[in-house]
Amino acid sequence: MEFEKKILCIGAGYVGGPTMAMIAAKCPRYKVTVVDINPARIAAWNSDSLPIYEPGLDVLVQKTRGVNLFFSTAVEAGIRDADIIFVSVNTPTKTFGQGAGKAADLQFWEKTARQILAYSTADKIVVDKSTLPVRTAEAMERILNNNTKNVHFEVVSNPEFLAEGTAIADLENPDRVLIGSQETPTGLAARKAIVDIYSHWVRRDCILESNVWSAELSKLTANAFLAQRISSISPISALCEKTQADVVEVANAIGRDSRIGGKFLKAGVGFGGSCFKKDILNLVYICQSYGLTEVAEYWESVVKINGWQENRFIRTMLENMFNTVAGKRIALLGFAFKADTGDTRESPALVIARGLLEERAQVVITDPKALDNARQDLHAVKEDLSFEADPYCAAEGAHAVVLLTDWKLYQDLDYQRILRSMEHPAFLFDGRNLLDHKKLFELGFNVFAIGKAPLKHF
Ligand code: NAD
Ligand code: UGA
């Protein structure tokens, strides 16, 4: 079949894979190829066991793979062939040199830009899908268009707003798609080409157009605002615990004000995930580099309070378990940073597991999808740590069960059976306010939730 357009995506990760699968499904006349430098990841995309767990993804990939969706390691051929190149490589926090710990590490992104330049033989549209510091598209333009090949590149910013666990639904029915370009004739033509892709399935009034800098900055700002809401409810949860107010009731009452809105007000162990912390710290670094000290401090406090909430949870456990967990078996229910994903990047569970191991607890981790990642994250740990697929086995002989990921399956466990197999007094710490605390207390657990009065038998 002769394809109308050839789209390439560089980076077959949590964003590149699902996004391209959706484009392939919705645009059958486009050929979509996803390339990556990681051969194991590409092999997994080409197998029955996809490299990431995302509800609905396997069905989408089965439908399109080999038809108009292809996964490959042939970066050079992919670039040469493509009309439009999406760049969806990782942009983690820099760990070295200037800006270490805050600035974005742009080495993967720059390498990609140079590969595009090296292998292109005709004009192309390059779409920044990765989350980047504001004004990075300008650097991309400079690298690409500073050439003697008589090839012109138009750089468009199309940041991605999907959330893991709901990626397929978010891609299929996005609140908005944002496309920013230069406002020159060639820039506007490139913008239109990207609008045309999404118009296959997204309502036209949900496709927002802007200048390229606004698109870049809107992505960082959206993540900062979402995280800020969690960092606003976290300290209120601490105040609730001191005053016998209930954070769920408070969140519900304030969320019913249409000016505030009810979403992203769930207090818990803190936010995790690969992006909130890195993107806010990136925003902080950008503000600092423009001399906007107060603005930088304001946003940095959103990250600081999140770390405080994670540590506060460990302190609550210690204080209530008679100030020692040394030698005590503690079962962590959930390790992913949220439900419906196997992703453990920046998961609060990592901080809590490490904190408990430092206190010499015997930590047992269970999770329906994240055990492989958990093993990798903690491979260097020498302390008493084990992994258990079955939550009942994890809880057997434990002094405490600690719910850290909001997997629905943890709501449906037989807690009577769990209680029977535990040491007594039996502690249950619900870091996500997911369970029926009154019922668990009545069964015999000592229950500690977030932002609620504890329910203790002693
Ligand atoms: P990821 O680490 O899962 O995937 C990135 C992939 O890029 C990796 O497989 C890596 O091997 C590949 N790569 C790196 N350099 C390459 C090169 N030169 N050539 C080919 N492949 C290369 O990352 P991700 O979670 O998909 O995130 C990608 C970007 O999207 C980041 O900027 C992130 O901030 C942003 N983002 C992520 C999410 C999310 O939910 N994960 C949501 C919105 C935006
Ligand atoms: C987030 C944003 O929601 C996406 O729009 C964005 O595209 C993405 O980051 C990104 O740039 O990577 P994600 O991190 O996948 O998506 O998941 P979220 O649903 O935002 O959850 C992030 C963390 O906040 C999780 O640990 C979650 O448990 C926690 N959370 C969320 C709360 O503690 N309370 C809430 O009310 C909501």
XYZ file of C-alpha atoms and ligand atoms in Angstrom:
539
model
C 0.000 0.000 0.000
C 1.196 3.496 -0.853
C 1.194 5.599 2.347
C 0.194 9.278 2.237
C 2.772 10.330 4.799
C 5.657 8.788 6.692
C 5.933 9.572 10.366
C 8.901 8.614 12.509
C 9.129 8.726 16.269
C 12.557 8.654 17.917
C 12.191 7.159 21.399
C 10.024 4.081 22.057
C 9.186 4.821 25.699
C 6.054 5.486 27.740
C 5.164 8.390 25.443
C 6.548 7.395 22.032
C 5.043 3.874 21.983
C 1.444 4.634 23.024
C 1.239 7.955 21.129
C 2.415 6.440 17.879
C 0.127 3.426 18.311
C -2.784 5.863 18.598
C -1.698 7.871 15.535
C -1.311 4.647 13.547
C -4.769 3.447 14.624
C -6.442 6.737 13.766
C -4.513 7.510 10.558
C -4.469 4.255 8.558
C -3.047 6.007 5.490
C 0.086 7.121 7.383
C 3.051 4.868 7.925
C 4.269 5.232 11.516
C 7.682 3.923 12.556
C 9.076 4.054 16.085
C 12.835 3.733 16.532
C 14.990 3.419 19.623
C 18.661 2.858 20.400
C 17.664 0.221 22.931
C 17.359 -3.085 20.987
C 15.781 -4.937 23.938
C 13.009 -2.354 24.112
C 12.333 -2.618 20.375
C 12.338 -6.432 20.578
C 9.750 -6.202 23.357
C 7.565 -3.839 21.288
C 7.708 -6.461 18.528
C 6.750 -9.288 20.908
C 3.644 -10.353 22.819
C 5.085 -8.931 25.982
C 5.199 -5.144 25.509
C 7.896 -3.247 27.425
C 5.354 -1.164 29.357
C 2.050 -2.003 30.998
C -0.734 0.350 30.017
C -4.423 -0.654 29.929
C -5.649 -0.972 26.320
C -2.192 -0.655 24.779
C -1.798 -4.302 23.741
C -5.071 -4.270 21.788
C -4.054 -1.075 19.968
C -0.602 -2.461 19.118
C -1.996 -5.811 17.951
C -4.368 -3.970 15.614
C -1.726 -1.769 13.976
C 1.663 -3.471 14.288
C 2.880 -4.731 10.909
C 0.014 -2.905 9.175
C 1.054 0.741 9.445
C 2.938 0.710 12.762
C 6.520 -0.534 12.871
C 9.118 -0.756 15.643
C 12.756 -0.769 14.625
C 16.338 0.007 15.636
C 17.143 1.372 12.164
C 17.393 5.024 13.193
C 19.282 6.142 10.082
C 16.859 4.626 7.557
C 13.915 5.838 9.600
C 15.141 9.421 9.530
C 15.929 9.354 5.830
C 12.466 8.005 4.996
C 10.305 10.273 7.171
C 8.370 13.435 6.313
C 7.639 14.221 9.955
C 9.869 13.237 12.893
C 8.564 13.206 16.467
C 11.307 13.348 19.094
C 10.218 11.568 22.264
C 13.484 10.779 23.984
C 14.043 11.006 27.729
C 14.947 14.384 29.244
C 15.861 13.496 32.844
C 17.265 15.802 35.497
C 20.955 16.510 35.010
C 23.124 14.664 37.530
C 26.440 16.344 36.751
C 28.033 19.745 36.089
C 26.168 23.020 35.987
C 22.563 22.789 37.058
C 23.062 19.261 38.459
C 19.943 18.171 40.363
C 17.673 20.690 38.632
C 18.346 21.440 34.963
C 17.164 19.102 32.204
C 19.807 16.765 30.814
C 19.514 17.466 27.103
C 22.228 15.087 25.885
C 19.783 12.502 24.439
C 17.744 15.222 22.798
C 20.808 16.914 21.260
C 22.171 13.583 20.019
C 18.851 13.032 18.277
C 19.011 16.484 16.661
C 22.456 15.709 15.310
C 21.337 12.305 14.001
C 18.415 13.950 12.204
C 20.804 16.423 10.623
C 23.331 13.741 9.636
C 20.859 11.368 7.949
C 18.362 13.764 6.331
C 18.478 14.306 2.609
C 15.249 16.327 2.232
C 13.230 18.964 4.153
C 11.482 17.703 7.286
C 9.227 18.768 10.108
C 10.697 17.954 13.515
C 8.221 17.766 16.376
C 9.444 18.131 19.957
C 7.246 15.729 21.937
C 9.654 15.401 24.864
C 9.189 17.876 27.712
C 11.847 20.536 27.253
C 12.964 23.809 28.825
C 11.310 26.837 27.249
C 13.251 28.044 24.185
C 14.794 24.618 23.446
C 13.108 24.507 20.031
C 15.268 27.494 19.152
C 18.395 25.449 19.903
C 16.991 22.576 17.811
C 16.449 24.988 14.886
C 20.000 26.287 15.221
C 21.550 22.806 15.223
C 19.425 21.605 12.309
C 19.379 24.625 10.022
C 23.047 25.413 10.379
C 23.811 23.061 7.466
C 25.275 23.175 4.015
C 23.047 20.369 2.664
C 20.335 22.680 1.366
C 17.857 20.908 3.643
C 15.376 22.928 5.719
C 13.905 21.825 9.035
C 10.848 23.336 10.685
C 10.662 22.696 14.434
C 7.257 22.378 16.091
C 6.510 21.915 19.799
C 3.761 19.390 20.561
C 4.119 18.522 24.258
C 2.346 15.436 25.551
C -0.146 15.588 28.435
C -1.026 11.887 28.817
C -0.877 10.352 32.280
C 0.368 6.814 32.795
C -2.309 4.269 33.605
C -4.809 6.214 31.489
C -2.544 6.901 28.491
C -4.762 5.282 25.874
C -7.924 7.041 27.054
C -6.012 10.338 27.340
C -4.646 9.975 23.809
C -7.989 8.969 22.350
C -9.945 11.721 24.054
C -7.535 14.480 25.118
C -8.673 17.626 26.960
C -6.534 19.412 24.410
C -3.660 18.920 21.998
C -1.170 21.783 21.926
C 0.819 22.654 18.818
C 3.265 25.534 18.807
C 5.313 26.755 15.882
C 7.103 29.772 14.544
C 4.658 32.263 13.108
C 6.432 32.436 9.727
C 4.830 31.034 6.532
C 6.904 27.826 6.754
C 6.296 27.588 10.513
C 2.531 27.917 10.041
C 2.573 25.304 7.254
C 4.405 22.880 9.541
C 1.906 23.608 12.322
C -0.932 22.801 9.924
C 0.655 19.461 9.001
C 0.638 18.456 12.677
C -2.899 19.795 13.193
C -3.939 17.585 10.245
C -2.651 14.456 12.002
C -4.648 15.055 15.188
C -7.734 16.243 13.252
C -8.246 12.609 12.249
C -9.825 12.029 15.681
C -9.558 15.073 17.952
C -12.269 17.753 17.817
C -10.890 20.846 16.110
C -11.730 23.109 19.087
C -9.584 20.854 21.296
C -6.510 21.432 19.133
C -4.836 24.569 20.449
C -2.325 26.506 18.393
C 0.264 28.839 19.867
C 3.708 30.209 19.372
C 6.459 27.715 20.045
C 7.603 29.239 23.373
C 4.082 29.216 24.817
C 3.725 25.524 23.922
C 7.003 24.644 25.624
C 6.246 26.670 28.756
C 2.625 25.459 28.979
C 3.841 21.871 29.434
C 6.114 22.708 32.371
C 3.412 24.944 33.852
C 0.679 22.301 33.564
C 2.787 19.771 35.468
C 3.759 22.393 38.055
C 0.096 23.300 38.667
C -0.991 19.653 38.955
C 1.787 18.866 41.429
C 1.080 22.087 43.319
C -2.456 20.902 44.073
C -1.123 17.700 45.648
C 1.465 19.741 47.558
C -1.355 21.971 48.810
C -3.503 19.133 50.147
C -0.524 17.244 51.714
C 0.158 19.820 54.478
C -3.589 20.124 55.095
C -3.596 16.350 55.680
C -0.988 16.858 58.428
C -3.159 19.534 60.022
C -6.178 17.225 59.826
C -4.271 14.569 61.763
C -3.649 17.120 64.549
C -7.189 18.503 64.669
C -9.467 15.495 64.000
C -10.641 17.014 60.732
C -10.791 14.475 57.877
C -8.821 15.380 54.735
C -11.211 13.485 52.446
C -14.119 15.530 53.774
C -12.120 18.759 53.496
C -11.029 17.955 49.904
C -14.606 17.138 48.977
C -15.920 20.354 50.524
C -13.385 22.609 48.814
C -13.478 20.668 45.545
C -17.214 21.307 45.222
C -16.377 24.962 44.703
C -16.332 25.110 40.919
C -13.510 27.661 41.067
C -11.301 25.074 42.831
C -12.541 21.824 41.264
C -12.336 18.342 42.736
C -9.472 16.713 40.812
C -5.908 16.235 42.072
C -6.880 16.810 45.683
C -6.266 13.251 46.920
C -3.858 13.376 49.827
C -1.500 10.443 50.044
C 2.129 9.483 50.479
C 3.077 12.183 47.965
C 3.321 12.404 44.220
C 5.719 10.243 42.249
C 6.351 9.551 38.589
C 9.134 10.441 36.227
C 7.945 13.949 35.447
C 6.466 16.133 38.206
C 9.660 16.508 40.205
C 11.968 16.768 37.197
C 9.772 19.269 35.366
C 9.274 21.529 38.396
C 13.000 21.488 39.163
C 13.613 22.360 35.544
C 11.194 25.292 35.880
C 13.022 26.327 39.061
C 16.349 26.233 37.223
C 15.012 28.285 34.323
C 13.615 30.910 36.743
C 16.937 31.026 38.595
C 18.838 31.491 35.358
C 16.605 34.496 34.525
C 17.272 35.931 38.021
C 13.670 35.256 39.162
C 14.706 34.055 42.629
C 11.325 34.401 44.342
C 9.555 32.591 41.504
C 12.120 29.776 41.699
C 11.692 29.498 45.484
C 7.916 29.395 45.183
C 7.965 26.425 42.792
C 10.766 24.649 44.620
C 8.587 24.559 47.733
C 6.118 22.315 45.832
C 8.832 19.650 45.543
C 10.125 20.179 49.091
C 6.739 19.692 50.724
C 6.296 16.459 48.749
C 9.535 15.058 50.191
C 8.371 16.155 53.638
C 5.084 14.265 53.192
C 6.939 11.059 52.221
C 9.177 11.313 55.282
C 6.262 12.226 57.526
C 4.675 8.902 56.569
C 7.778 6.986 57.686
C 7.820 8.970 60.976
C 4.149 8.142 61.593
C 4.899 4.450 61.153
C 7.845 4.527 63.514
C 6.095 6.529 66.228
C 3.098 4.226 66.246
C 5.057 0.974 66.099
C 6.649 1.741 69.482
C 9.548 3.711 67.917
C 11.215 0.686 66.374
C 10.688 -1.426 63.289
C 14.066 -3.182 63.511
C 13.659 -6.878 62.715
C 9.921 -6.482 62.076
C 8.465 -7.814 58.832
C 6.636 -5.038 56.991
C 4.642 -5.750 53.827
C 4.409 -2.980 51.242
C 1.280 -3.345 49.103
C 2.185 -1.657 45.839
C 5.410 -0.237 44.486
C 4.336 1.526 41.254
C 4.028 5.316 41.543
C 0.294 5.011 40.842
C -2.203 2.307 39.914
C -2.453 0.740 36.446
C 1.208 1.103 35.569
C 4.364 -0.896 36.189
C 6.399 2.336 36.297
C 8.286 2.921 39.547
C 10.226 6.052 38.591
C 10.281 8.450 41.590
C 7.695 6.273 43.310
C 7.082 7.322 46.938
C 7.314 3.584 47.674
C 11.050 3.769 46.911
C 11.610 6.444 49.556
C 9.499 4.561 52.074
C 11.159 1.187 51.403
C 14.609 2.758 51.763
C 13.569 4.571 54.958
C 12.272 1.341 56.498
C 15.376 -0.588 55.450
C 17.535 2.072 57.137
C 15.519 1.383 60.279
C 16.425 -2.295 59.787
C 12.923 -3.516 59.073
C 12.436 -6.725 57.040
C 10.745 -5.283 53.982
C 8.574 -7.399 51.658
C 7.319 -5.805 48.457
C 4.353 -6.915 46.418
C 2.826 -5.316 43.305
C 0.784 -6.780 40.426
C 2.832 -5.100 37.647
C 5.891 -3.382 39.088
C 7.898 -6.182 40.732
C 10.517 -6.379 37.955
C 11.136 -2.631 38.119
C 11.175 -2.753 41.935
C 13.857 -5.480 41.836
C 15.960 -3.358 39.481
C 15.494 -0.195 41.561
C 16.631 -1.957 44.733
C 19.182 -4.393 43.272
C 22.031 -2.822 45.276
C 20.264 -3.210 48.620
C 22.082 -5.558 50.976
C 19.528 -5.342 53.793
C 16.613 -7.650 54.509
C 14.455 -7.235 51.432
C 12.244 -9.646 49.521
C 9.671 -9.614 46.732
C 6.439 -11.535 46.679
C 3.867 -11.699 43.873
C 1.060 -12.842 46.183
C -0.124 -10.136 48.634
C -1.311 -12.788 51.127
C 2.160 -14.354 51.253
C 3.693 -10.876 51.607
C 1.506 -10.117 54.629
C 2.109 -13.457 56.369
C 3.925 -12.918 59.656
C 4.072 -9.140 59.138
C 3.754 -6.596 61.938
C 2.444 -4.019 59.503
C 0.803 -3.878 56.101
C 1.437 -0.622 54.256
C -0.647 0.336 51.235
C 1.451 2.478 48.901
C -0.169 2.171 45.450
C -3.868 2.664 44.792
C -4.375 -0.625 42.904
C -8.059 -1.504 42.987
C -7.237 -5.124 43.773
C -6.046 -4.079 47.246
C -9.585 -2.954 48.045
C -10.877 -6.444 47.416
C -8.380 -8.455 49.495
C -9.612 -10.696 52.307
C -8.323 -8.601 55.217
C -9.668 -11.049 57.794
C -7.379 -13.702 56.309
C -4.493 -11.215 56.253
C -5.078 -10.245 59.898
C -5.098 -13.896 60.971
C -1.682 -14.454 59.398
C -0.040 -11.363 60.951
C 1.796 -10.613 64.191
C -0.218 -8.735 66.809
C -0.900 -5.921 67.437
C -1.410 -5.686 63.675
C -0.845 -2.324 62.014
C -2.295 -1.114 58.749
C -1.015 2.113 57.195
C -3.087 3.280 54.243
C -0.923 5.709 52.281
C -3.616 6.260 49.663
C -6.817 6.416 51.737
C -8.084 3.565 49.595
C -9.524 1.159 52.164
C -12.554 1.033 54.451
C -10.811 2.070 57.661
C -13.740 1.599 60.027
C -14.285 -1.955 58.809
C -10.591 -2.793 59.144
C -10.533 -1.360 62.672
C -13.549 -3.469 63.571
C -11.742 -6.552 62.242
C -8.935 -5.830 64.717
C -6.346 -3.765 62.802
C -4.823 -0.582 64.191
C -5.448 1.704 61.249
C -3.501 4.801 60.259
C -4.607 6.720 57.184
C -3.530 10.031 55.678
C -5.185 13.124 57.149
C -7.514 11.185 59.424
C -7.593 10.388 63.114
C -5.934 7.016 63.803
C -8.145 4.072 64.801
C -6.236 2.260 67.556
C -7.095 -0.571 69.919
C -4.548 0.561 72.531
P 11.375 6.790 28.340
O 12.661 6.816 29.074
O 10.344 5.757 28.672
O 11.670 6.644 26.765
C 12.630 7.380 26.074
C 13.288 6.462 25.036
O 14.138 7.254 24.207
C 14.143 5.354 25.639
O 13.656 4.089 25.236
C 15.550 5.636 25.079
O 16.285 4.464 24.781
C 15.215 6.399 23.811
N 16.335 7.209 23.288
C 17.160 8.053 23.956
N 18.037 8.609 23.104
C 17.773 8.106 21.864
C 18.350 8.293 20.571
N 19.364 9.131 20.372
N 17.830 7.610 19.521
C 16.791 6.755 19.711
N 16.205 6.537 20.910
C 16.683 7.205 21.974
O 10.764 8.252 28.480
P 9.202 8.675 28.447
O 8.583 8.445 29.772
O 8.571 8.122 27.215
O 9.369 10.263 28.293
C 9.839 10.836 27.086
C 9.611 12.346 27.157
O 8.199 12.605 27.271
C 10.258 13.020 28.375
O 10.693 14.296 27.983
C 9.111 13.147 29.357
O 9.276 14.253 30.227
C 7.926 13.390 28.444
N 6.614 12.966 28.970
C 6.494 11.766 29.622
C 5.237 11.347 30.061
C 5.058 10.041 30.788
O 3.945 9.776 31.239
N 6.058 9.197 30.922
C 4.107 12.135 29.793
C 4.267 13.343 29.105
C 5.535 13.739 28.694
C 1.446 13.530 34.999
C 0.372 14.461 34.428
O -0.889 14.142 35.021
C 0.275 14.332 32.909
O -0.647 15.289 32.394
C 1.667 14.581 32.305
O 1.629 14.414 30.894
C 2.663 13.610 32.904
O 2.682 13.777 34.347
C 4.069 13.836 32.443
O 4.420 14.912 31.998
O 4.810 12.864 32.600
P 1.571 10.934 35.585
O 2.785 11.336 36.349
O 1.665 9.797 34.647
O 1.026 12.192 34.741
O 0.388 10.573 36.615
P -0.573 11.454 37.546
O -1.919 10.892 37.457
O -0.427 12.907 37.291
O -0.023 11.125 39.004
C 1.237 11.616 39.438
C 1.414 11.302 40.915
O 0.533 12.084 41.717
C 1.110 9.842 41.273
O 2.051 9.382 42.222
C -0.278 9.911 41.884
O -0.551 8.868 42.769
C -0.200 11.255 42.599
N -1.519 11.884 42.849
C -2.321 12.242 41.819
C -1.901 12.152 44.162
O -1.156 11.849 45.127
N -3.105 12.762 44.387
C -3.940 13.133 43.373
O -5.026 13.690 43.653
C -3.531 12.861 42.049
